Amino acid sequence: MIKRISTLLMAMGLSIGTLVAQEVKTTLSAQIYGYQKDMVYFDCLQTPFIAQEFYTNPGEEHIYNFECKDLVCLTINGRTTVLLQPGDSLHVDITYEGKSVQVEYSGSERAVANNKLMKSMETLKRTLRYKNQLLGCVALDIKPKTRIDDSRTLLEKATALIEKSAASVEAKNYVAAIIDYDVYMSFIEYPVMYESVRGLAIAEQEIGDYWTITEGYTLRGDNQALMCPEYASLLMRYCFYMHAKAAHNEGKTYEMPKMMEEMYEQLAECYEGGQRDFVLYILLRNFIMNGQEIERADVLYKDYVEKYNSNAFYKEMLDMLLQ
């Protein structure tokens, strides 16, 4: 179990928001049909301490009771994502049909509403034929202008769905952070990726001024965004984009940092408060979990704790990983 959790953590950007409330019993149950593997896995994106596994038995109800202090996001078999808040009780019926997965929810009213909102985002993307992976878009030769136009459409339609949803404020914040990741990573990263792979200069991609493409966007600082793995990636990439923009305005060339120490320095300079605490924690956690030259993290860890850390969970997690 521990080895599998560690492997999962290495593959994902994990975090958790500031937790101040008391832990409350929360329940996730699932009945699964058409699943061909031996084990059913429940895994939390915020903490490895919320995880469970069951032997596959079609139709059997797999029930997992745990305690949490804030909204958490779990995956079932790495494919089906669910949101749970303290005290929620959610039941999920999952049917695998080839490459497709049919999902139905029941349980407490808030839990069902939250997960219907999450599911509506997946449905919207399918309707728009909006791909999650940018490399897949490059492989299909989706032009940057098309990707950016599609991203604007996604943002508009997703925002409308979020606003009219019966989901909780916390769930709406978390889902909005994921959509921001999809949209603004496409704005920032896709033109550069397309230029690198397809050889078409950004200036020739018909996307307008690349250096003003994020104007008007306000970075999120709510607790739910700062526990969202996808949003951590966006914050990091946005920081490097802003450094590149500053260099461009001065007629200089910018190269994104490749070493952890350089990344740490630029991220610490770029952000403040909870956003800085969040991205530095994720940077250090990812490096430590990678399992190579861990001693390099020691100096930065001490600097982080002394200057920037305010979230006790982040420190506790890093302390555990460094042992």
Short mmCIF file of C-alpha atoms in Angstrom, two decimals:
data_model
loop_
_atom_site.label_atom_id
_atom_site.label_comp_id
_atom_site.label_asym_id
_atom_site.label_seq_id
_atom_site.Cartn_x
_atom_site.Cartn_y
_atom_site.Cartn_z
CA MET A 1 0.00 0.00 0.00
CA ILE A 2 2.69 2.52 1.03
CA LYS A 3 4.78 1.78 -2.06
CA ARG A 4 1.76 2.28 -4.32
CA ILE A 5 0.84 5.54 -2.61
CA SER A 6 4.40 6.81 -3.04
CA THR A 7 4.28 5.98 -6.75
CA LEU A 8 1.01 7.88 -7.06
CA LEU A 9 2.41 10.90 -5.25
CA MET A 10 5.39 11.04 -7.61
CA ALA A 11 3.05 11.23 -10.57
CA MET A 12 0.83 13.99 -9.21
CA GLY A 13 1.23 17.49 -7.84
CA LEU A 14 -0.27 17.14 -4.38
CA SER A 15 -1.20 19.73 -1.82
CA ILE A 16 -3.71 20.59 0.86
CA GLY A 17 -5.18 23.93 1.93
CA THR A 18 -4.97 25.41 5.40
CA LEU A 19 -6.88 23.05 7.67
CA VAL A 20 -8.31 24.56 10.83
CA ALA A 21 -11.61 22.74 11.39
CA GLN A 22 -12.08 19.52 13.33
CA GLU A 23 -11.90 16.27 11.41
CA VAL A 24 -15.32 14.90 10.51
CA LYS A 25 -16.32 11.40 9.45
CA THR A 26 -16.87 11.19 5.70
CA THR A 27 -17.96 8.21 3.61
CA LEU A 28 -17.25 7.15 0.05
CA SER A 29 -18.78 3.96 -1.31
CA ALA A 30 -18.77 2.48 -4.80
CA GLN A 31 -20.20 -0.42 -6.75
CA ILE A 32 -18.19 -1.22 -9.86
CA TYR A 33 -19.10 -3.28 -12.91
CA GLY A 34 -17.06 -4.33 -15.94
CA TYR A 35 -13.71 -3.65 -14.24
CA GLN A 36 -11.00 -6.09 -15.32
CA LYS A 37 -8.26 -5.55 -12.76
CA ASP A 38 -7.76 -7.35 -9.44
CA MET A 39 -7.90 -4.36 -7.09
CA VAL A 40 -10.13 -1.30 -6.70
CA TYR A 41 -8.27 1.79 -5.47
CA PHE A 42 -9.47 4.93 -3.71
CA ASP A 43 -6.74 7.61 -3.58
CA CYS A 44 -6.78 11.19 -2.35
CA LEU A 45 -4.98 13.92 -4.27
CA GLN A 46 -4.44 16.01 -1.15
CA THR A 47 -2.92 13.51 1.27
CA PRO A 48 -1.65 9.90 1.09
CA PHE A 49 -3.22 9.25 4.48
CA ILE A 50 -6.65 9.05 2.84
CA ALA A 51 -6.47 5.92 0.69
CA GLN A 52 -8.04 2.47 0.52
CA GLU A 53 -7.98 -0.61 -1.67
CA PHE A 54 -10.38 -3.51 -2.15
CA TYR A 55 -10.39 -6.79 -4.02
CA THR A 56 -12.47 -6.48 -7.15
CA ASN A 57 -15.87 -8.15 -6.82
CA PRO A 58 -18.44 -6.96 -9.38
CA GLY A 59 -21.46 -5.44 -7.69
CA GLU A 60 -19.98 -5.55 -4.19
CA GLU A 61 -20.29 -2.26 -2.32
CA HIS A 62 -16.85 -0.97 -1.39
CA ILE A 63 -17.25 1.32 1.62
CA TYR A 64 -14.54 3.63 2.94
CA ASN A 65 -15.01 5.79 6.05
CA PHE A 66 -12.39 8.43 6.76
CA GLU A 67 -12.01 11.78 8.47
CA CYS A 68 -11.16 15.07 6.79
CA LYS A 69 -11.12 18.75 7.70
CA ASP A 70 -11.73 20.33 4.31
CA LEU A 71 -12.79 19.45 0.79
CA VAL A 72 -10.78 16.59 -0.70
CA CYS A 73 -10.61 15.12 -4.18
CA LEU A 74 -10.33 11.34 -4.57
CA THR A 75 -9.86 9.15 -7.60
CA ILE A 76 -11.41 5.72 -8.03
CA ASN A 77 -9.07 3.49 -10.03
CA GLY A 78 -7.28 6.61 -11.24
CA ARG A 79 -10.07 7.46 -13.68
CA THR A 80 -13.18 8.59 -11.83
CA THR A 81 -12.74 11.75 -9.75
CA VAL A 82 -15.01 12.63 -6.83
CA LEU A 83 -15.22 15.56 -4.43
CA LEU A 84 -16.03 15.11 -0.75
CA GLN A 85 -16.44 17.59 2.07
CA PRO A 86 -16.39 16.79 5.80
CA GLY A 87 -19.54 14.88 6.76
CA ASP A 88 -20.47 13.96 3.18
CA SER A 89 -21.75 10.51 2.26
CA LEU A 90 -21.35 9.71 -1.43
CA HIS A 91 -22.16 6.51 -3.30
CA VAL A 92 -20.86 6.03 -6.84
CA ASP A 93 -22.07 3.42 -9.34
CA ILE A 94 -19.39 2.89 -11.99
CA THR A 95 -19.78 0.79 -15.13
CA TYR A 96 -16.83 0.22 -17.45
CA GLU A 97 -17.82 -0.24 -21.09
CA GLY A 98 -14.69 -0.56 -23.16
CA LYS A 99 -12.91 2.81 -23.00
CA SER A 100 -15.95 4.63 -21.64
CA VAL A 101 -17.02 4.87 -18.01
CA GLN A 102 -20.61 5.46 -16.91
CA VAL A 103 -20.98 7.11 -13.49
CA GLU A 104 -24.04 7.73 -11.30
CA TYR A 105 -24.13 9.43 -7.89
CA SER A 106 -26.34 9.10 -4.84
CA GLY A 107 -26.00 10.09 -1.19
CA SER A 108 -26.11 13.34 0.75
CA GLU A 109 -27.50 16.31 -1.17
CA ARG A 110 -24.34 18.43 -1.12
CA ALA A 111 -22.10 15.56 -2.19
CA VAL A 112 -24.33 14.70 -5.14
CA ALA A 113 -24.56 18.35 -6.25
CA ASN A 114 -20.79 18.81 -6.00
CA ASN A 115 -20.06 15.73 -8.07
CA LYS A 116 -22.69 16.52 -10.67
CA LEU A 117 -20.86 19.81 -11.16
CA MET A 118 -17.54 17.99 -11.57
CA LYS A 119 -19.13 15.57 -14.03
CA SER A 120 -20.68 18.45 -16.00
CA MET A 121 -17.19 19.74 -16.74
CA GLU A 122 -16.24 16.39 -18.28
CA THR A 123 -19.44 16.39 -20.33
CA LEU A 124 -18.78 19.94 -21.50
CA LYS A 125 -15.28 19.04 -22.65
CA ARG A 126 -16.57 16.04 -24.57
CA THR A 127 -19.22 18.19 -26.21
CA LEU A 128 -16.60 20.74 -27.23
CA ARG A 129 -14.13 17.97 -28.17
CA TYR A 130 -11.72 19.71 -25.85
CA LYS A 131 -8.65 17.57 -25.18
CA ASN A 132 -6.97 17.63 -21.77
CA GLN A 133 -3.45 16.88 -22.99
CA LEU A 134 -1.60 19.62 -24.86
CA LEU A 135 0.85 17.16 -26.40
CA GLY A 136 -2.12 15.31 -27.83
CA CYS A 137 -3.27 18.55 -29.43
CA VAL A 138 0.15 19.04 -31.01
CA ALA A 139 0.15 15.46 -32.27
CA LEU A 140 -3.23 16.12 -33.95
CA ASP A 141 -1.89 19.42 -35.30
CA ILE A 142 -4.55 21.51 -33.63
CA LYS A 143 -3.54 25.06 -34.46
CA PRO A 144 -2.77 27.42 -31.54
CA LYS A 145 -5.51 29.84 -32.60
CA THR A 146 -8.04 27.01 -32.54
CA ARG A 147 -6.86 25.79 -29.13
CA ILE A 148 -6.99 29.27 -27.64
CA ASP A 149 -10.44 29.99 -29.13
CA ASP A 150 -11.69 26.65 -27.80
CA SER A 151 -10.23 27.49 -24.39
CA ARG A 152 -12.09 30.80 -24.30
CA THR A 153 -15.30 28.97 -25.17
CA LEU A 154 -14.63 26.42 -22.44
CA LEU A 155 -14.07 29.17 -19.88
CA GLU A 156 -17.27 30.98 -20.82
CA LYS A 157 -19.48 27.88 -20.76
CA ALA A 158 -17.85 26.39 -17.66
CA THR A 159 -18.27 29.66 -15.75
CA ALA A 160 -21.96 29.70 -16.59
CA LEU A 161 -22.39 26.10 -15.40
CA ILE A 162 -20.53 26.81 -12.18
CA GLU A 163 -22.60 29.90 -11.42
CA LYS A 164 -25.95 28.14 -11.79
CA SER A 165 -24.86 24.93 -10.06
CA ALA A 166 -26.32 23.88 -6.70
CA ALA A 167 -22.84 22.84 -5.57
CA SER A 168 -21.17 24.33 -2.50
CA VAL A 169 -18.94 27.39 -2.72
CA GLU A 170 -15.93 25.19 -1.91
CA ALA A 171 -16.67 22.77 -4.74
CA LYS A 172 -17.25 25.63 -7.16
CA ASN A 173 -13.87 27.10 -6.22
CA TYR A 174 -12.10 23.79 -6.74
CA VAL A 175 -13.75 23.13 -10.12
CA ALA A 176 -13.07 26.70 -11.26
CA ALA A 177 -9.38 26.25 -10.41
CA ILE A 178 -9.21 23.16 -12.63
CA ILE A 179 -10.85 25.04 -15.51
CA ASP A 180 -8.40 27.91 -15.03
CA TYR A 181 -5.60 25.38 -15.36
CA ASP A 182 -7.02 24.06 -18.64
CA VAL A 183 -7.56 27.51 -20.10
CA TYR A 184 -4.54 29.49 -18.98
CA MET A 185 -2.03 26.68 -19.43
CA SER A 186 -3.32 26.52 -23.01
CA PHE A 187 -2.79 30.27 -23.38
CA ILE A 188 0.72 30.20 -21.93
CA GLU A 189 2.13 26.81 -22.83
CA TYR A 190 0.53 25.72 -26.09
CA PRO A 191 1.98 28.41 -28.40
CA VAL A 192 5.47 27.66 -27.07
CA MET A 193 4.95 23.90 -27.36
CA TYR A 194 3.55 24.19 -30.86
CA GLU A 195 6.48 26.34 -31.96
CA SER A 196 8.94 23.83 -30.52
CA VAL A 197 7.34 20.75 -32.08
CA ARG A 198 5.83 22.08 -35.30
CA GLY A 199 8.35 24.85 -36.02
CA LEU A 200 5.78 27.63 -36.45
CA ALA A 201 6.94 30.80 -34.71
CA ILE A 202 4.57 32.24 -32.12
CA ALA A 203 4.41 35.50 -34.09
CA GLU A 204 3.00 33.54 -37.06
CA GLN A 205 0.35 31.59 -35.12
CA GLU A 206 -2.44 34.19 -35.50
CA ILE A 207 -3.09 34.34 -31.75
CA GLY A 208 -2.48 38.05 -31.28
CA ASP A 209 0.08 39.35 -28.80
CA TYR A 210 1.36 36.39 -26.80
CA TRP A 211 2.60 38.75 -24.08
CA THR A 212 -0.86 40.15 -23.34
CA ILE A 213 -2.79 36.89 -23.61
CA THR A 214 -3.34 36.57 -19.84
CA GLU A 215 -4.24 40.20 -19.21
CA GLY A 216 -7.26 40.57 -16.96
CA TYR A 217 -6.73 37.27 -15.20
CA THR A 218 -6.53 37.37 -11.40
CA LEU A 219 -4.71 34.47 -9.79
CA ARG A 220 -6.73 32.54 -7.24
CA GLY A 221 -5.84 32.44 -3.56
CA ASP A 222 -8.79 30.61 -2.01
CA ASN A 223 -8.17 27.47 0.05
CA GLN A 224 -9.67 25.19 -2.56
CA ALA A 225 -7.47 26.47 -5.40
CA LEU A 226 -4.48 26.11 -3.09
CA MET A 227 -5.21 22.42 -2.61
CA CYS A 228 -5.72 21.70 -6.32
CA PRO A 229 -2.81 19.84 -7.98
CA GLU A 230 -3.58 21.29 -11.40
CA TYR A 231 -3.56 24.82 -10.03
CA ALA A 232 -0.08 24.33 -8.59
CA SER A 233 1.16 23.61 -12.10
CA LEU A 234 -0.53 26.74 -13.44
CA LEU A 235 0.99 28.97 -10.75
CA MET A 236 4.47 27.67 -11.52
CA ARG A 237 4.10 28.08 -15.28
CA TYR A 238 2.55 31.53 -14.89
CA CYS A 239 5.53 32.68 -12.83
CA PHE A 240 7.98 31.62 -15.53
CA TYR A 241 5.79 33.23 -18.19
CA MET A 242 5.91 36.54 -16.33
CA HIS A 243 9.70 36.31 -16.08
CA ALA A 244 9.86 35.64 -19.82
CA LYS A 245 7.58 38.62 -20.46
CA ALA A 246 9.80 40.93 -18.41
CA ALA A 247 12.87 39.73 -20.32
CA HIS A 248 11.07 40.23 -23.64
CA ASN A 249 10.17 43.81 -22.72
CA GLU A 250 13.85 44.47 -22.08
CA GLY A 251 14.91 42.89 -25.35
CA LYS A 252 16.45 39.90 -23.59
CA THR A 253 16.06 36.15 -23.90
CA TYR A 254 14.70 34.14 -20.98
CA GLU A 255 15.23 30.45 -20.30
CA MET A 256 12.99 28.65 -17.86
CA PRO A 257 14.96 27.32 -14.89
CA LYS A 258 15.81 23.62 -14.96
CA MET A 259 17.39 23.30 -11.53
CA MET A 260 15.27 23.14 -8.39
CA GLU A 261 17.30 25.89 -6.72
CA GLU A 262 16.63 28.35 -9.57
CA MET A 263 12.93 27.46 -9.61
CA TYR A 264 12.71 27.98 -5.86
CA GLU A 265 14.32 31.42 -6.12
CA GLN A 266 12.05 32.61 -8.92
CA LEU A 267 8.86 31.25 -7.35
CA ALA A 268 9.71 32.80 -4.00
CA GLU A 269 10.25 36.14 -5.73
CA CYS A 270 7.10 35.89 -7.84
CA TYR A 271 4.53 35.14 -5.13
CA GLU A 272 3.67 36.00 -1.56
CA GLY A 273 1.43 34.70 1.20
CA GLY A 274 -0.53 31.52 0.64
CA GLN A 275 0.33 31.26 -3.05
CA ARG A 276 4.06 31.32 -2.29
CA ASP A 277 3.69 28.82 0.55
CA PHE A 278 1.74 26.52 -1.77
CA VAL A 279 4.08 26.53 -4.79
CA LEU A 280 7.27 26.23 -2.73
CA TYR A 281 5.80 23.30 -0.81
CA ILE A 282 4.84 21.56 -4.06
CA LEU A 283 8.27 22.21 -5.56
CA LEU A 284 10.07 20.74 -2.55
CA ARG A 285 7.64 17.84 -2.19
CA ASN A 286 7.98 16.86 -5.84
CA PHE A 287 11.77 16.98 -5.69
CA ILE A 288 11.92 14.91 -2.51
CA MET A 289 9.46 12.35 -3.87
CA ASN A 290 11.60 12.02 -6.98
CA GLY A 291 14.10 10.33 -4.68
CA GLN A 292 17.39 11.64 -6.11
CA GLU A 293 19.87 13.98 -4.43
CA ILE A 294 17.39 14.59 -1.63
CA GLU A 295 20.09 16.31 0.39
CA ARG A 296 19.81 19.26 -2.01
CA ALA A 297 16.38 19.94 -0.57
CA ASP A 298 17.68 20.34 2.98
CA VAL A 299 19.01 23.89 2.54
CA LEU A 300 15.90 25.07 0.72
CA TYR A 301 13.65 23.33 3.22
CA LYS A 302 15.25 25.26 6.08
CA ASP A 303 14.88 28.52 4.16
CA TYR A 304 11.25 27.71 3.35
CA VAL A 305 10.33 26.92 6.96
CA GLU A 306 12.11 30.00 8.29
CA LYS A 307 10.76 32.53 5.76
CA TYR A 308 7.66 31.34 4.01
CA ASN A 309 5.83 28.46 5.64
CA SER A 310 2.54 29.20 7.40
CA ASN A 311 0.58 26.04 6.61
CA ALA A 312 1.38 23.46 9.30
CA PHE A 313 0.31 20.57 7.07
CA TYR A 314 2.92 21.43 4.44
CA LYS A 315 5.70 21.36 7.03
CA GLU A 316 4.42 18.14 8.55
CA MET A 317 4.34 16.46 5.14
CA LEU A 318 7.84 17.59 4.22
CA ASP A 319 9.18 16.49 7.60
CA MET A 320 7.75 13.05 7.03
CA LEU A 321 9.19 12.80 3.51
CA LEU A 322 12.64 13.92 4.65
CA GLN A 323 12.90 11.32 7.42
#
